[in-house]
Coordinates of C-alpha atoms and ligand atoms in Angstrom, one line a residue:
R1 CA 137.7 69.6 134.1
L2 CA 139.7 72.8 135.1
R3 CA 141.6 72.8 138.1
V4 CA 141.4 74.9 140.9
L5 CA 143.8 75.7 143.8
S6 CA 143.0 77.9 147.1
G7 CA 144.5 78.1 150.7
I8 CA 143.3 79.3 153.8
Q9 CA 145.7 80.1 157.0
P10 CA 145.2 78.6 160.2
T11 CA 145.5 81.7 162.1
A12 CA 142.4 81.9 164.0
D13 CA 140.5 79.7 166.4
S14 CA 137.4 79.8 164.1
F15 CA 136.8 81.2 160.4
H16 CA 134.7 84.0 160.6
L17 CA 131.1 84.8 158.5
G18 CA 133.3 86.9 155.9
N19 CA 135.5 83.8 155.3
Y20 CA 132.5 81.6 155.0
L21 CA 130.4 83.8 152.5
G22 CA 133.2 85.6 150.8
A23 CA 135.3 82.4 150.1
L24 CA 134.7 79.4 151.6
R25 CA 131.1 78.9 150.5
Q26 CA 132.6 78.8 146.8
W27 CA 135.3 76.1 147.6
V28 CA 132.2 73.7 148.4
R29 CA 130.5 74.7 145.3
L30 CA 133.7 74.5 143.0
Q31 CA 133.8 70.9 143.7
D32 CA 130.7 70.4 141.4
T33 CA 132.4 71.9 138.4
H34 CA 136.0 71.8 139.0
D35 CA 139.0 69.8 139.9
T36 CA 139.8 70.9 143.5
F37 CA 142.7 71.3 145.6
Y38 CA 142.5 73.1 149.2
C39 CA 145.0 73.7 151.7
V40 CA 145.3 74.8 154.9
V41 CA 148.6 77.0 154.3
D42 CA 150.5 76.5 157.5
L43 CA 153.8 77.7 155.9
H44 CA 152.3 81.0 155.1
A45 CA 151.0 81.2 158.5
I46 CA 154.5 81.2 160.1
T47 CA 155.5 84.3 158.2
V48 CA 154.1 86.0 161.3
E49 CA 154.9 84.8 164.7
Q50 CA 152.9 81.7 166.0
D51 CA 152.5 79.7 168.8
P52 CA 153.5 76.2 168.0
K53 CA 150.9 74.6 170.5
V54 CA 148.2 77.3 168.9
L55 CA 149.3 76.8 165.4
L56 CA 148.7 73.0 165.6
E57 CA 145.5 73.1 167.0
R58 CA 144.4 75.7 164.7
T59 CA 145.5 73.7 161.7
R60 CA 143.1 71.0 163.0
R61 CA 140.6 73.3 163.7
S62 CA 140.7 74.8 160.0
A63 CA 140.5 71.3 158.8
A64 CA 137.4 70.2 160.7
Q65 CA 135.8 73.6 160.0
L66 CA 136.3 72.9 156.0
L67 CA 135.0 69.4 156.3
A68 CA 132.0 70.6 158.1
I69 CA 130.9 73.1 155.8
G70 CA 131.0 70.5 153.0
V71 CA 134.6 70.2 151.6
D72 CA 134.4 66.6 150.4
P73 CA 137.5 64.6 150.4
A74 CA 136.0 62.2 148.1
R75 CA 136.1 65.1 145.7
S76 CA 138.9 67.4 146.6
A77 CA 142.5 67.0 147.8
L78 CA 142.2 68.6 151.2
F79 CA 145.7 69.0 152.9
V80 CA 147.8 70.8 155.0
Q81 CA 150.9 72.6 153.2
S82 CA 153.6 71.4 155.2
H83 CA 152.5 67.7 154.5
V84 CA 153.7 68.3 150.6
P85 CA 157.5 69.5 151.0
E86 CA 157.1 70.3 147.4
H87 CA 155.6 73.9 148.1
A88 CA 158.7 74.7 150.0
Q89 CA 161.3 73.1 147.5
L90 CA 159.5 75.0 144.3
S91 CA 159.1 78.2 146.4
W92 CA 163.0 78.2 146.7
V93 CA 163.4 77.7 143.2
L94 CA 160.9 80.3 142.2
E95 CA 162.7 82.8 144.8
C96 CA 165.5 82.5 142.6
Q97 CA 164.0 83.9 139.5
T98 CA 162.3 86.6 141.3
G99 CA 164.0 90.2 141.2
F100 CA 164.5 91.9 144.6
G101 CA 162.7 95.0 143.6
E102 CA 159.8 93.0 142.0
A103 CA 159.0 91.1 145.6
G104 CA 159.6 94.6 147.3
R105 CA 156.7 96.0 144.9
M106 CA 154.3 93.6 146.5
T107 CA 152.1 96.2 148.5
Q108 CA 150.7 93.5 151.1
F109 CA 153.9 93.1 152.3
K110 CA 154.5 97.0 152.3
D111 CA 151.4 97.4 154.2
K112 CA 152.4 94.6 156.8
A113 CA 155.9 95.1 157.0
A114 CA 155.1 98.9 157.8
K115 CA 152.6 97.9 160.7
Q116 CA 155.4 95.6 162.0
G117 CA 158.6 97.5 161.4
S118 CA 161.4 96.0 159.1
D119 CA 163.2 94.5 162.0
H120 CA 160.6 92.7 162.9
A121 CA 158.9 91.9 159.6
S122 CA 160.7 88.3 158.4
V123 CA 162.4 87.4 155.1
G124 CA 159.3 84.8 155.0
L125 CA 156.9 87.4 154.9
F126 CA 158.7 89.3 152.0
T127 CA 159.1 85.7 149.9
Y128 CA 155.1 84.7 150.8
P129 CA 154.1 85.6 147.4
V130 CA 156.6 83.6 145.9
L131 CA 155.5 80.8 148.2
M132 CA 152.1 81.4 147.4
A133 CA 153.2 81.3 143.4
A134 CA 154.7 78.0 144.2
D135 CA 151.3 76.9 145.7
I136 CA 149.7 77.6 142.5
L137 CA 152.3 76.4 139.8
L138 CA 152.7 73.0 141.5
Y139 CA 149.2 71.9 140.6
Q140 CA 149.1 73.2 137.1
T141 CA 146.4 75.2 138.4
N142 CA 144.1 76.9 135.5
A143 CA 142.0 79.1 137.9
V144 CA 142.7 80.9 141.1
P145 CA 139.7 82.3 143.2
V146 CA 141.0 85.6 144.2
G147 CA 139.8 88.6 146.1
E148 CA 141.0 92.0 145.7
D149 CA 144.0 91.8 147.9
Q150 CA 145.5 88.9 146.2
R151 CA 145.0 90.1 142.4
Q152 CA 149.0 91.5 142.6
H153 CA 150.3 88.1 143.9
L154 CA 148.7 86.3 141.0
E155 CA 150.2 88.4 138.8
L156 CA 153.5 87.8 140.2
T157 CA 152.7 84.1 139.9
R158 CA 151.9 84.5 136.2
N159 CA 155.0 86.6 135.7
L160 CA 157.2 83.8 137.3
A161 CA 155.5 81.2 135.1
Q162 CA 155.8 83.0 131.8
R163 CA 159.3 83.5 132.8
F164 CA 160.1 80.1 133.8
N165 CA 158.5 78.8 130.6
S166 CA 160.5 80.9 128.4
R167 CA 163.8 80.3 130.2
F168 CA 163.6 76.6 130.8
G169 CA 160.7 75.4 128.4
K170 CA 157.1 75.1 128.9
T171 CA 156.7 73.6 132.4
F172 CA 153.9 75.5 134.2
V173 CA 150.3 76.0 133.2
M174 CA 149.5 79.6 133.2
P175 CA 146.9 80.1 136.0
E176 CA 143.7 82.7 135.2
P177 CA 142.1 84.8 137.8
F178 CA 138.8 83.5 138.7
I179 CA 135.9 85.9 139.8
V180 CA 133.4 83.6 141.5
K181 CA 129.7 84.6 141.0
D182 CA 127.7 85.0 144.6
T183 CA 130.6 86.0 146.5
A184 CA 129.2 88.2 149.2
K185 CA 131.6 90.9 150.9
I186 CA 130.7 91.1 154.5
Y187 CA 131.0 93.9 156.9
D188 CA 131.6 94.4 160.2
L189 CA 128.4 94.6 162.2
Q190 CA 129.2 97.7 164.4
E191 CA 130.9 99.5 161.4
P192 CA 129.2 98.5 158.3
T193 CA 131.7 100.4 156.2
A194 CA 134.7 98.2 157.1
K195 CA 135.3 94.8 156.2
M196 CA 134.6 92.1 158.5
S197 CA 138.1 90.9 159.4
K198 CA 139.8 88.8 162.5
S199 CA 142.2 91.4 162.6
A200 CA 140.4 94.5 162.3
A201 CA 136.9 93.9 163.6
T202 CA 135.4 95.7 166.7
A203 CA 134.8 93.0 169.4
N204 CA 130.9 92.7 168.5
G205 CA 131.5 93.3 164.8
L206 CA 132.9 89.9 163.9
V207 CA 130.8 86.7 164.0
E208 CA 132.7 83.5 164.2
L209 CA 131.7 80.3 163.3
L210 CA 132.8 78.7 166.3
E211 CA 131.9 81.1 169.0
D212 CA 128.5 80.2 171.0
P213 CA 125.5 80.8 168.5
K214 CA 123.7 82.9 171.5
R215 CA 126.7 85.3 171.1
S216 CA 126.2 85.5 167.6
A217 CA 122.6 86.2 167.7
K218 CA 123.2 88.9 169.9
K219 CA 125.7 90.4 167.7
I220 CA 123.1 90.4 164.9
R221 CA 120.3 91.8 167.2
S222 CA 122.7 94.7 167.9
A223 CA 124.2 95.4 164.6
V224 CA 124.5 99.3 163.8
T225 CA 121.5 100.4 161.4
D226 CA 120.7 103.7 160.4
T227 CA 117.9 105.9 162.0
G228 CA 115.4 105.3 159.0
R229 CA 112.8 102.3 159.1
E230 CA 112.6 101.1 156.0
V231 CA 114.4 97.6 154.9
R232 CA 116.0 98.3 151.9
F233 CA 119.2 97.5 150.2
D234 CA 121.1 100.6 149.9
R235 CA 124.9 100.6 150.3
E236 CA 125.4 104.4 150.4
E237 CA 122.6 105.3 152.9
K238 CA 121.8 102.0 154.7
A239 CA 125.3 100.1 155.1
G240 CA 124.1 98.3 158.1
V241 CA 120.8 97.1 156.6
S242 CA 122.5 96.3 153.5
N243 CA 125.0 94.0 155.3
L244 CA 122.3 92.3 157.2
L245 CA 120.6 91.5 153.8
T246 CA 123.6 90.5 152.2
I247 CA 124.1 87.9 154.9
Y248 CA 120.5 87.0 155.1
S249 CA 120.2 86.4 151.6
A250 CA 123.5 84.4 151.5
L251 CA 122.4 81.9 154.2
T252 CA 119.0 81.3 152.9
D253 CA 119.4 81.7 149.4
R254 CA 116.7 84.1 149.1
T255 CA 117.1 87.3 146.8
V256 CA 117.5 90.4 148.3
A257 CA 114.5 91.7 146.3
D258 CA 112.3 89.1 147.9
L259 CA 113.8 89.7 151.4
E260 CA 112.6 93.5 151.0
T261 CA 109.4 92.4 149.8
A262 CA 109.0 90.3 152.7
Y263 CA 110.0 93.1 155.1
E264 CA 107.8 95.7 153.8
G265 CA 106.0 97.2 156.9
K266 CA 108.0 95.9 159.3
G267 CA 111.3 97.2 161.0
Y268 CA 114.7 96.4 161.5
G269 CA 114.0 94.9 164.9
D270 CA 112.3 92.0 163.0
L271 CA 114.8 91.8 160.5
K272 CA 117.7 91.1 163.0
K273 CA 115.5 88.8 165.0
D274 CA 114.9 86.7 162.0
L275 CA 118.2 86.6 160.6
A276 CA 119.6 85.8 164.4
E277 CA 117.3 82.8 164.2
V278 CA 118.4 82.2 160.8
L279 CA 122.0 82.2 161.6
V280 CA 121.8 80.1 164.6
D281 CA 119.9 77.4 162.9
W282 CA 122.4 77.1 160.4
V283 CA 125.6 77.5 162.5
T284 CA 124.4 74.8 165.6
P285 CA 124.5 71.8 163.3
L286 CA 127.8 73.1 162.0
Q287 CA 129.3 73.7 165.3
E288 CA 128.2 69.9 165.9
S289 CA 129.8 68.7 162.9
V290 CA 133.1 70.7 163.5
Q291 CA 132.9 69.0 166.9
S292 CA 132.4 65.4 165.5
Y293 CA 135.8 65.8 163.5
L294 CA 137.8 67.1 166.6
D295 CA 136.7 64.2 168.8
D296 CA 138.1 61.9 166.6
V297 CA 141.6 63.6 165.6
A298 CA 143.0 60.1 164.3
E299 CA 140.3 60.1 161.5
L300 CA 140.9 63.7 160.8
D301 CA 144.8 63.2 160.5
R302 CA 143.8 60.2 158.2
I303 CA 141.9 62.4 155.9
L304 CA 144.4 64.9 155.6
A305 CA 147.3 62.2 155.1
A306 CA 145.1 61.0 152.1
G307 CA 144.8 64.5 150.9
A308 CA 148.4 65.1 151.2
R309 CA 149.1 62.2 149.3
Q310 CA 146.7 62.9 146.1
A311 CA 148.6 66.4 146.2
R312 CA 151.9 65.1 146.2
E313 CA 151.2 62.9 143.2
V314 CA 150.9 66.2 141.3
A315 CA 153.2 68.2 142.8
S316 CA 156.0 65.7 142.8
A317 CA 155.6 65.2 139.1
T318 CA 155.7 69.2 138.7
L319 CA 159.1 69.2 140.8
A320 CA 160.4 66.4 139.3
S321 CA 160.4 68.3 136.0
V322 CA 161.4 71.8 137.6
Y323 CA 164.6 69.8 138.8
E324 CA 165.5 68.3 135.5
R325 CA 164.9 71.5 133.7
I326 CA 167.2 74.0 135.6
G327 CA 170.0 71.3 135.7
F328 CA 169.9 69.5 139.1
L329 CA 171.8 66.1 139.0
P330 CA 168.9 63.6 139.4
A331 CA 169.4 61.8 142.7
S332 CA 169.6 58.2 142.1
Ligands
ATP401 P1 143.3 89.3 157.9 O1 142.3 90.5 158.9 O2 144.4 88.6 158.8 O3 143.7 89.9 156.6 P2 140.9 88.2 157.3 O4 139.6 88.3 158.2 O5 140.7 89.3 156.2 O6 142.1 88.1 158.2 P3 141.9 86.1 155.6 O7 142.5 85.0 156.3 O8 142.3 87.4 155.0 O9 140.9 86.8 156.5 O10 140.7 85.6 154.5 C1 140.5 84.3 153.9 C2 139.6 84.4 153.0 O11 138.5 85.1 153.4 C3 140.1 85.3 151.8 O12 139.8 84.8 150.6 C4 139.4 86.6 151.9 O13 138.8 87.2 150.6 C5 138.0 85.9 152.6 N1 137.4 87.1 153.5 C6 137.7 87.9 154.5 N2 137.0 88.7 155.1 C7 136.0 88.7 154.2 C8 134.8 89.3 154.1 N3 134.6 90.3 155.4 N4 134.0 89.4 153.5 C9 134.2 88.6 152.2 N5 135.4 87.5 152.1 C10 136.1 87.9 153.1
MG402 MG1 142.5 89.4 154.6

């Protein structure tokens, strides 16, 4: 089985529909076909300022949501990044293989640093892509599910793997980008040409998995659509309707074509009302499941501890061979 690694930052109280349909749903499916390592990347989270209490709470909530959507600890190593110290340790070694200019060309850093101002952007934010390389290379990962925004970082990871392997001998598996089928890109409900995102969304454009389902239903019912009447998928002319169809299709596993047929002669109101119901029916039991994980924090922490042990078995072997190759004196 090919090995997959993916991570998500604990930087919101709830994941949103874009996170779920664009990424997390595939985490669940990949368990059937791949050897899967999934982590809540708290080390990445602190590249921007975090309130300690909030970070801790969000880390547990993130793990609880992953479990509730179907990440199965019997089939995946589910862990918190800081529980596996090898991430930070390998990151340091890789930072020493990374050119300053090379890191400086990462466009996500440039964008974020420009927003924060260079005195506020941390060195951690600068080295973030190298930590991501460490995350991937530690597990001898074959395939990394990546969105467009992470492509350049994966390219850096590949360059670092190649450089290390040729300088010190073959140590790392070369990871390949993995374009997952059936990932949906979800747009803001109020501004359906912009990506649904926790940082950029309009107040009513973002559907959070853990918000009151009534609120989500209302957001769906008041989603922006065009002035036409025909329920038809057309990203150019009908961005709002197309987005609703995408969400509807993803949540029900009905095809968009099937939905178009079903809504022939009906209006946008019917589509929204039905989708709101679909969403509520799906998210209500999901929320109950998340709550049950959060009600038993001891059990949740045990699951994460077991995941970390499993991850460390692989990570420590990789780090040991890295340390040996670069000439660190073995600790005896
Ligand atoms: P930020 O605005 O801070 O970048 P975000 O809402 O984009 O936050 P991320 O934490 O960056 O969320 O994304 C986590 C995962 O969810 C990534 O794999 C990302 O590609 C995916 N994702 C985020 N938003 C969407 C979306 N609207 N449609 C599809 N996938 C998405
Ligand atoms: Mg993002």
